[in-house]
PDB file of C-alpha atoms in Angstrom:
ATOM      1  CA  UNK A   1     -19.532 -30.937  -4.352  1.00 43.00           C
ATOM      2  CA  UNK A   2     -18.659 -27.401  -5.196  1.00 45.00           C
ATOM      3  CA  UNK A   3     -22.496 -26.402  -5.823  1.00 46.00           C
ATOM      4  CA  UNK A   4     -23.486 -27.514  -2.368  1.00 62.00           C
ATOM      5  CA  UNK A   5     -20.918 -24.683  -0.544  1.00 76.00           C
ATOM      6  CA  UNK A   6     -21.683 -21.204  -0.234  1.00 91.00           C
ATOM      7  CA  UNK A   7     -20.369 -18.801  -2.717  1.00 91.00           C
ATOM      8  CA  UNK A   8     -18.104 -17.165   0.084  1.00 95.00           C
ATOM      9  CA  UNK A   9     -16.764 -20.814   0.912  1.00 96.00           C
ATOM     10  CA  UNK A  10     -15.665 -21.057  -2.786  1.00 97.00           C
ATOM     11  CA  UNK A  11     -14.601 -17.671  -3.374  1.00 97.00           C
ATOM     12  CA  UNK A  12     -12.179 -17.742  -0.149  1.00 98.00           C
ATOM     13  CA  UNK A  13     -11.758 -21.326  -1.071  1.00 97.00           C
ATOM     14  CA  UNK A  14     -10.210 -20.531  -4.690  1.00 98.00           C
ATOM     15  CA  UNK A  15      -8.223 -17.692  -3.873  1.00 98.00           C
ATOM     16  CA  UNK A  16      -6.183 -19.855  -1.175  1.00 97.00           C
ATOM     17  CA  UNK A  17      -4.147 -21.373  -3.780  1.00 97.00           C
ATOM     18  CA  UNK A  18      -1.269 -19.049  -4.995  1.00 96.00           C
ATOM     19  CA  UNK A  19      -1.874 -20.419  -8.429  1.00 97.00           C
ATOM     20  CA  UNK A  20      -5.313 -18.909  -8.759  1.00 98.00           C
ATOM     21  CA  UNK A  21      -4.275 -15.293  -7.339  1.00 97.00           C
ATOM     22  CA  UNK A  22      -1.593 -15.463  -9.759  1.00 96.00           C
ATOM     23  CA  UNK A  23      -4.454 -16.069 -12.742  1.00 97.00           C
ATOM     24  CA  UNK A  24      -7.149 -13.711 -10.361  1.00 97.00           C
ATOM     25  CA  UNK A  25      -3.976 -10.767 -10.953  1.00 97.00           C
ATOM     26  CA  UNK A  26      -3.021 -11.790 -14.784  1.00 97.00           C
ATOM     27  CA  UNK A  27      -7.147 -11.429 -15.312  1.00 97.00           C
ATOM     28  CA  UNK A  28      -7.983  -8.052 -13.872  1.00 96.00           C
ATOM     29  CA  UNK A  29      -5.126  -6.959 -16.362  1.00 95.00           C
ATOM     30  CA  UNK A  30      -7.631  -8.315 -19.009  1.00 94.00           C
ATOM     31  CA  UNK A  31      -9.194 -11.124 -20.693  1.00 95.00           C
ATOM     32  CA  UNK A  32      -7.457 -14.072 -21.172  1.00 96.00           C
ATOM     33  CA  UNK A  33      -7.425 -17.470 -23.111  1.00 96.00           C
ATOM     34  CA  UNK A  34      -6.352 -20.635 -20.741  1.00 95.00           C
ATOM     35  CA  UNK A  35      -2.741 -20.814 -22.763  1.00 94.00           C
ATOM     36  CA  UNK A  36      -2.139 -17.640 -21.625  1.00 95.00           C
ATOM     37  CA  UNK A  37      -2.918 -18.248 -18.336  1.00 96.00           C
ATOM     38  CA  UNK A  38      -0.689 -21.071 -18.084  1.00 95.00           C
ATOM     39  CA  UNK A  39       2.486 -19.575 -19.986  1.00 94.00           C
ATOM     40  CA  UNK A  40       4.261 -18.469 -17.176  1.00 94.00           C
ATOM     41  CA  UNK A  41       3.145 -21.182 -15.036  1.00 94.00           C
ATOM     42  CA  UNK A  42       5.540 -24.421 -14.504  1.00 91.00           C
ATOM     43  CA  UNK A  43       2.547 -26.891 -14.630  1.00 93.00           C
ATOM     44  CA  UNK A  44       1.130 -29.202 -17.049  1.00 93.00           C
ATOM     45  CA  UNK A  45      -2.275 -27.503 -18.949  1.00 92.00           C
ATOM     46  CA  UNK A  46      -4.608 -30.171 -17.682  1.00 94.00           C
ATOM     47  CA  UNK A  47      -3.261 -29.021 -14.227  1.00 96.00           C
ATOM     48  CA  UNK A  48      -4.294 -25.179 -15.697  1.00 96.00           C
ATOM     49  CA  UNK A  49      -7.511 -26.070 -16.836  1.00 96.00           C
ATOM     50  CA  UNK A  50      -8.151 -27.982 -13.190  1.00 97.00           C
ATOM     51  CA  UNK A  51      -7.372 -24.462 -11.629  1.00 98.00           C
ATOM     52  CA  UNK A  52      -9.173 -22.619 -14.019  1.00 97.00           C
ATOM     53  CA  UNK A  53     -12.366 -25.009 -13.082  1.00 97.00           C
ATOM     54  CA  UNK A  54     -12.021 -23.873  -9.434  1.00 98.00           C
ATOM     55  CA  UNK A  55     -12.373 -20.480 -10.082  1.00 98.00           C
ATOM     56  CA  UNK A  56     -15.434 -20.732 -12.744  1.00 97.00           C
ATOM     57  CA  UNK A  57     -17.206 -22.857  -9.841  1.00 97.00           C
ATOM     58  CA  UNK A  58     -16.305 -20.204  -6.930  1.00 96.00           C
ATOM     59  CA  UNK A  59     -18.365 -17.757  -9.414  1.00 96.00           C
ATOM     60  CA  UNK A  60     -14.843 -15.675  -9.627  1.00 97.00           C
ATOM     61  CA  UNK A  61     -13.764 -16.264 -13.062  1.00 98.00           C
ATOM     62  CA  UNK A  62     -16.059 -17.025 -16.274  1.00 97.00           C
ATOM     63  CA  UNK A  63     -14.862 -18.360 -19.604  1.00 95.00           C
ATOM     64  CA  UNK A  64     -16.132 -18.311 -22.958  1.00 95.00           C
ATOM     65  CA  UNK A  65     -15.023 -20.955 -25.791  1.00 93.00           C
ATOM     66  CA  UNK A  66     -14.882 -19.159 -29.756  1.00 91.00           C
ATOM     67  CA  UNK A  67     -13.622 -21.686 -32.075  1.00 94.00           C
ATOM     68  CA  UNK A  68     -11.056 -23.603 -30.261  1.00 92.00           C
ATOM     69  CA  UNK A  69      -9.883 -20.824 -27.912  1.00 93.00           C
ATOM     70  CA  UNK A  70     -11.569 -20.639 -24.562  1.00 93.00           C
ATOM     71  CA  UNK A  71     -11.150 -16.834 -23.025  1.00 96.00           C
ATOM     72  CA  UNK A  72     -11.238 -16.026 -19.434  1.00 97.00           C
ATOM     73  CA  UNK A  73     -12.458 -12.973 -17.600  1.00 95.00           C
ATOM     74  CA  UNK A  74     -13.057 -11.800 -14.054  1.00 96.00           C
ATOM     75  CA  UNK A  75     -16.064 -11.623 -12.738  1.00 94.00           C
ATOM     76  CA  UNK A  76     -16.369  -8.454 -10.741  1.00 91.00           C
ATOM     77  CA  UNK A  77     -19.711  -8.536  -8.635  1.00 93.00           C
ATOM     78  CA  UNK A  78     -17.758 -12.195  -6.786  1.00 93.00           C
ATOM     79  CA  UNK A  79     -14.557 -10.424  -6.586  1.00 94.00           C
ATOM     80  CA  UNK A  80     -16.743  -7.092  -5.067  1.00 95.00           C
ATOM     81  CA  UNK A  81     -18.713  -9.820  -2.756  1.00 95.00           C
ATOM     82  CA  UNK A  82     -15.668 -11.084  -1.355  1.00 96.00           C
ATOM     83  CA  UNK A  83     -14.164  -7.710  -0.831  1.00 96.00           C
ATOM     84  CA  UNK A  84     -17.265  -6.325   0.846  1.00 96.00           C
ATOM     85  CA  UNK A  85     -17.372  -9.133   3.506  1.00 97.00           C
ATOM     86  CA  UNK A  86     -14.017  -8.653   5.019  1.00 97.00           C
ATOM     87  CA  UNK A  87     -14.675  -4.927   4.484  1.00 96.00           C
ATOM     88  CA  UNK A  88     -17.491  -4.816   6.724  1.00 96.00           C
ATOM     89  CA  UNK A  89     -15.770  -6.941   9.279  1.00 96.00           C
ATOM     90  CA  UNK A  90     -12.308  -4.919   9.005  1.00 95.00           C
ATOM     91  CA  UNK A  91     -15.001  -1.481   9.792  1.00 95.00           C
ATOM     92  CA  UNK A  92     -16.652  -3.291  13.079  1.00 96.00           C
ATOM     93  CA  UNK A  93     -13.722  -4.126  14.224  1.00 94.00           C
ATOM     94  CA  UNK A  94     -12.196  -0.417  14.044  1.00 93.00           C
ATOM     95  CA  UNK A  95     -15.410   0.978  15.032  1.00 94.00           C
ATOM     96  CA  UNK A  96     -15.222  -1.387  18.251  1.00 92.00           C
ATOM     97  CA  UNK A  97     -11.891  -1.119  18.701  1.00 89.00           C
ATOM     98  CA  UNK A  98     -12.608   2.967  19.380  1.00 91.00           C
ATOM     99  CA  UNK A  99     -14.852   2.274  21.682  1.00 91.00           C
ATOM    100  CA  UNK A 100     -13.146   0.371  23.865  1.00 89.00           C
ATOM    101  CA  UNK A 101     -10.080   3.011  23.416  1.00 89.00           C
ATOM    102  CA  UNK A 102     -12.560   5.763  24.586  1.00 92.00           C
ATOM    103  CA  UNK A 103     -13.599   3.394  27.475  1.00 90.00           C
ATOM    104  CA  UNK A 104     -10.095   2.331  28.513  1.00 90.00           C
ATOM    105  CA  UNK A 105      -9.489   6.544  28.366  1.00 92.00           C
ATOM    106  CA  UNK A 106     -12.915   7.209  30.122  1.00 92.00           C
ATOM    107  CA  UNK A 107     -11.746   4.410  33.416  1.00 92.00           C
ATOM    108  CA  UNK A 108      -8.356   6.393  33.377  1.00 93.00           C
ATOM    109  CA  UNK A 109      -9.689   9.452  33.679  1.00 91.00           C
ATOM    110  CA  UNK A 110     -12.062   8.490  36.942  1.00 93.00           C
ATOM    111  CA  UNK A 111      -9.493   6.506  38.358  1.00 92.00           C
ATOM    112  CA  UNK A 112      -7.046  10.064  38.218  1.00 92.00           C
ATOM    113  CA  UNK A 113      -9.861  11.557  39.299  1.00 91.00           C
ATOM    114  CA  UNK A 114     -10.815   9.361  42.381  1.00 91.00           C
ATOM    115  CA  UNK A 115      -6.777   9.489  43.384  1.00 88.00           C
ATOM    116  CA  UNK A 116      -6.058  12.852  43.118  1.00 82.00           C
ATOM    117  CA  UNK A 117      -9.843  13.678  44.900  1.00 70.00           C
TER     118      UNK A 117
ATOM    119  CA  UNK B   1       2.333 -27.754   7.190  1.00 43.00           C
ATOM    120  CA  UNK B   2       0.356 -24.373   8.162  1.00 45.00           C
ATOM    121  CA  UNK B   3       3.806 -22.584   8.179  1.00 46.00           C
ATOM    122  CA  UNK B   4       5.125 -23.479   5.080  1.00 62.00           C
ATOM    123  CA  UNK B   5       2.172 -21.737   3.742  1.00 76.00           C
ATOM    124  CA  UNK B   6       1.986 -18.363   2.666  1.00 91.00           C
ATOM    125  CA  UNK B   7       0.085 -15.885   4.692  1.00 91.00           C
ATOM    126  CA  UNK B   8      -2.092 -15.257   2.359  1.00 95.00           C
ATOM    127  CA  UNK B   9      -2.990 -18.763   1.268  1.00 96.00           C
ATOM    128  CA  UNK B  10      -3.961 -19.292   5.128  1.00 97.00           C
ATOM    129  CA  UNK B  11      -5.893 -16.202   5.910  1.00 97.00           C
ATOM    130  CA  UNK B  12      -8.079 -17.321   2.451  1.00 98.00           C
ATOM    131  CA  UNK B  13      -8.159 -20.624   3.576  1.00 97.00           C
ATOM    132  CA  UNK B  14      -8.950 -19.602   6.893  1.00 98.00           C
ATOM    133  CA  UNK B  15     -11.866 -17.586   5.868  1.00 98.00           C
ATOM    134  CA  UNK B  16     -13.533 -20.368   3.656  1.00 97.00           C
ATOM    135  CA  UNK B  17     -15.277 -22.150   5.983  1.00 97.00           C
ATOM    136  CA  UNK B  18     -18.553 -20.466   7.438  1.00 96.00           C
ATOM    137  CA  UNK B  19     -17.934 -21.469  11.038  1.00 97.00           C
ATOM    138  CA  UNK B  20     -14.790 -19.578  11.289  1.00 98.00           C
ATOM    139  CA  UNK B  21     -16.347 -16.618   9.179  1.00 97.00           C
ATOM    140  CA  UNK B  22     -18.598 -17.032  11.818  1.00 96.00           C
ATOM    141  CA  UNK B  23     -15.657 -16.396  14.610  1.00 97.00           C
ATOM    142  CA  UNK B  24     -14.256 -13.452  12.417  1.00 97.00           C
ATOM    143  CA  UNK B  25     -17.912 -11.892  12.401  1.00 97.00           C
ATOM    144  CA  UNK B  26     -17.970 -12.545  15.695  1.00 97.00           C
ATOM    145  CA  UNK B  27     -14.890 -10.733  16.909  1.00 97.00           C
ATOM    146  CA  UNK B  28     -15.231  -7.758  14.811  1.00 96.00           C
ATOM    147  CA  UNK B  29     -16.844  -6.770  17.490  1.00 95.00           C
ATOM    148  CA  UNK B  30     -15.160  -6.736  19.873  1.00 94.00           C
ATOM    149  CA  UNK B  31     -12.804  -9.883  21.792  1.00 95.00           C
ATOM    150  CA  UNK B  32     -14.545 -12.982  22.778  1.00 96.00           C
ATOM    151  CA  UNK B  33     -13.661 -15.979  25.022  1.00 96.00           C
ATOM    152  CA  UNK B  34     -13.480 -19.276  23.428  1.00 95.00           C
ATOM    153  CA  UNK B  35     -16.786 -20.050  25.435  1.00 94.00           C
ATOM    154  CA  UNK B  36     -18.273 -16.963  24.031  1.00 96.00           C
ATOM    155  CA  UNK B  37     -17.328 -18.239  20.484  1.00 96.00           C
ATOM    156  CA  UNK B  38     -18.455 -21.509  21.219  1.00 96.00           C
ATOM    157  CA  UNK B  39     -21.877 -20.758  22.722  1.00 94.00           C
ATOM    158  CA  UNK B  40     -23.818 -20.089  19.167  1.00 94.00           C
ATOM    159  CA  UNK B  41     -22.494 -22.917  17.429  1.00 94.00           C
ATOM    160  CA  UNK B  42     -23.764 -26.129  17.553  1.00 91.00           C
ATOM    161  CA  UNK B  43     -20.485 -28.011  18.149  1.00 93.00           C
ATOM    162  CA  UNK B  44     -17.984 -29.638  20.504  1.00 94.00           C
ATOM    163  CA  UNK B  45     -15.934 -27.355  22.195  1.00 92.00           C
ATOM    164  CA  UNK B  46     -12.601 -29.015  21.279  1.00 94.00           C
ATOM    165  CA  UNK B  47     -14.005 -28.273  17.606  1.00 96.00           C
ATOM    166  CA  UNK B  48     -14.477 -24.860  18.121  1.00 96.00           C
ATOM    167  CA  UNK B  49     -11.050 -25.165  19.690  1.00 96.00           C
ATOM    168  CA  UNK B  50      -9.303 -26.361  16.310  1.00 97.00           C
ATOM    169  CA  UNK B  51     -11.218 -23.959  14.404  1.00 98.00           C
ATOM    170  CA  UNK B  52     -10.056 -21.038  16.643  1.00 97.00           C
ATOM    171  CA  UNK B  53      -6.456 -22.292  16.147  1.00 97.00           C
ATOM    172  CA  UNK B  54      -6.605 -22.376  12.282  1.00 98.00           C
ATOM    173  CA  UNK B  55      -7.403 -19.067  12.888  1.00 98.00           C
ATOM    174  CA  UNK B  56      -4.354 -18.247  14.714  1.00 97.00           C
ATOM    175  CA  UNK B  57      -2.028 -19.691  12.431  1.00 97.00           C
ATOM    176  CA  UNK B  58      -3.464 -17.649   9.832  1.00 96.00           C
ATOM    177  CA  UNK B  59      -2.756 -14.681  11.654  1.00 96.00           C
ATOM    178  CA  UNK B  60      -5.920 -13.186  11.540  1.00 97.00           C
ATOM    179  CA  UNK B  61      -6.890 -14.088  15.426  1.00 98.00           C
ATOM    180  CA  UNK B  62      -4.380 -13.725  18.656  1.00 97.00           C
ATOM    181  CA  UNK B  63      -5.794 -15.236  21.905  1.00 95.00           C
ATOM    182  CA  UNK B  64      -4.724 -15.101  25.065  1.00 95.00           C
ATOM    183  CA  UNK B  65      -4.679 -17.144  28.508  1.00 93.00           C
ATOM    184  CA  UNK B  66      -5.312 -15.972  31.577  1.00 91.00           C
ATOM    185  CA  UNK B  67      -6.263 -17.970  34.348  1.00 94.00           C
ATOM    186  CA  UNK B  68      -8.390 -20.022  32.857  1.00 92.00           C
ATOM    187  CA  UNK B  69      -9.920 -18.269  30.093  1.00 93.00           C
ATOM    188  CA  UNK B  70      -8.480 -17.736  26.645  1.00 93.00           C
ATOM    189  CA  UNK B  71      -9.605 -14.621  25.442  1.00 96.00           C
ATOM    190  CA  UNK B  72      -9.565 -13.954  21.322  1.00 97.00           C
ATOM    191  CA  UNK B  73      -9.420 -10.677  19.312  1.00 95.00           C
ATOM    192  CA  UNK B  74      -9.014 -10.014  15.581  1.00 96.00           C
ATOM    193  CA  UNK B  75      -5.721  -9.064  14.051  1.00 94.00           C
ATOM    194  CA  UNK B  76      -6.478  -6.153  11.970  1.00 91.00           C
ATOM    195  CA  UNK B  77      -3.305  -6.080  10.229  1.00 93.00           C
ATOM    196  CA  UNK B  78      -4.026  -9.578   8.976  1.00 93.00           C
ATOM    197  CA  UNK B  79      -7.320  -8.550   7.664  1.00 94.00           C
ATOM    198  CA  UNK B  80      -6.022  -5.824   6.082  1.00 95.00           C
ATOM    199  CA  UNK B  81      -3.841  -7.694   3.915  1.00 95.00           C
ATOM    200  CA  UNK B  82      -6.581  -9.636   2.882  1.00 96.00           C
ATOM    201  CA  UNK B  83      -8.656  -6.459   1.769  1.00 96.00           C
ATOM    202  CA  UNK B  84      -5.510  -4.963  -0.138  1.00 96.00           C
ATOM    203  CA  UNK B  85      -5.060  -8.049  -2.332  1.00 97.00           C
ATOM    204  CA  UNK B  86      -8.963  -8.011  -3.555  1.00 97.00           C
ATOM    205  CA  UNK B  87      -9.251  -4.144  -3.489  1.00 96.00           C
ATOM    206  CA  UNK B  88      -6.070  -4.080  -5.707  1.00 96.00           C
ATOM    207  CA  UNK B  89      -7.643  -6.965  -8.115  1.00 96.00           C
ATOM    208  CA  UNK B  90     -11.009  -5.314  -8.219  1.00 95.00           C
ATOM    209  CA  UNK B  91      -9.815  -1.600  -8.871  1.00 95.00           C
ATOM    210  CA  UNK B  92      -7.122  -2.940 -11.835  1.00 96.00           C
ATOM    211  CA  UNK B  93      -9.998  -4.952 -13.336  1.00 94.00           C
ATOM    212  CA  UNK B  94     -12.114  -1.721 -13.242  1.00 93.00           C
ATOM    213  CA  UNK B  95      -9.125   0.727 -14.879  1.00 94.00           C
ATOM    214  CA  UNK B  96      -8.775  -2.186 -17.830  1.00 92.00           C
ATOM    215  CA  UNK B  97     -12.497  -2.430 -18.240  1.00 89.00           C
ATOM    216  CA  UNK B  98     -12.660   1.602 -18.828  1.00 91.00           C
ATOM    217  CA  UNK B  99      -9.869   0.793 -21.201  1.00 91.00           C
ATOM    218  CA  UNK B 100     -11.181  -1.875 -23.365  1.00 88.00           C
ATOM    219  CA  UNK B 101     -14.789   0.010 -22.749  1.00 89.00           C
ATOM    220  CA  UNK B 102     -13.021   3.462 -24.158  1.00 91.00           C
ATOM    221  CA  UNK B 103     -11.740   1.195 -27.045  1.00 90.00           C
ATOM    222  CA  UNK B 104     -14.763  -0.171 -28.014  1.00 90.00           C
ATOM    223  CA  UNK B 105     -16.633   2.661 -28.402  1.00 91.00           C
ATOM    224  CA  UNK B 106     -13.609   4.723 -30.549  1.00 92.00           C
ATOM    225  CA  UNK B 107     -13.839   1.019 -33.091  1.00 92.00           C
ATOM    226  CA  UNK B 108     -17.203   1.658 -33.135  1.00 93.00           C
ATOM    227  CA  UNK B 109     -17.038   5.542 -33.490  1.00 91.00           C
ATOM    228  CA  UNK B 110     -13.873   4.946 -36.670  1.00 93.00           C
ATOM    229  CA  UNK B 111     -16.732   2.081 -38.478  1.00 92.00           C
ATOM    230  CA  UNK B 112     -19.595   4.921 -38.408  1.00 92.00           C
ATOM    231  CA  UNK B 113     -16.962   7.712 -39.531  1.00 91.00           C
ATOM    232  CA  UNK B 114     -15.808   4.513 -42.476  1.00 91.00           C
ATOM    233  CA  UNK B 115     -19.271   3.970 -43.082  1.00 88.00           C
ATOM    234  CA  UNK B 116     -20.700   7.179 -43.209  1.00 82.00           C
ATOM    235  CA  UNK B 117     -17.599   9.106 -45.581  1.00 70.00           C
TER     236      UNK B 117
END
């Protein structure tokens, strides 16, 4: 199911669950092994690993199993992906949102203008 | 059940489906009438109409009625929230990456010095 969605849908899609920002924050502190990750949550480890899963699929999070210890890293070119889409929107909107200030000024001006004329 | 969530968990949830990234793309340039969200999508209008109100309860869209048009517009502060929790993630990752990249090259540096004396 998860390959079928866009990256975007899976990124936005993981980091809805307060779980997986909690792991997201422990991992840009550093690498991580999955009992790690799930000593200071109150869940079960197959729950953990389930969580972990999501964000390896959303491309957010990959993992890397030495001997019997799987280690978990971000991975920074989804988190920058994510972060440069509602960039861009949060910068159209401001730059719009100028525009219509300067026009709302601009119609206040004339309207002065055509009362006091 | 959307306000028991955290405002976070909506505004990701909110923004991982492509329609309604579609909406926030949309209105970051300036506010749109339902109608006007509506037109390039190739849906019912009282699906557009539940997408627009996931929106709302995520906080990151306000509409309002008058006469008979609703009229949306982004809710910057909402947005912004967003982009704080992934700029925050991203630039921590980078400052430990330095770190362990700063370590890694002094282990290496101390094994030529160990080798070479």
């Amino acid at each position: 199911m998860f390959n079928q969605r866009a990256p975007l849908d899976l990124a936005f899609q993981a980091l809805s669950d307060p779980t997986r920002r909690a792991m997201v924050d422990r991992l840009s502190r550093g690498p991580a092994s999955v009992s790690e990750l799930a000593q200071p949550l109150a869940m079960s480890l197959p729950a953990v690993v389930q969580h972990v899963q999501v964000l390896e699929a959303s491309g957010l999070v990959r993992s890397r199993k030495v001997g019997r210890v799987r280690t978990c890293h971000l991975e920074p070119a989804a988190l920058r992906t994510v972060e440069a889409w509602i960039t861009s929107r949060r910068r159209s909107w401001e730059r719009t949102k100028d525009l219509l200030d300067a026009l709302g000024a601009e119609l206040r001006h004339q309207r002065a203008s055509a009362a006091g004329s």
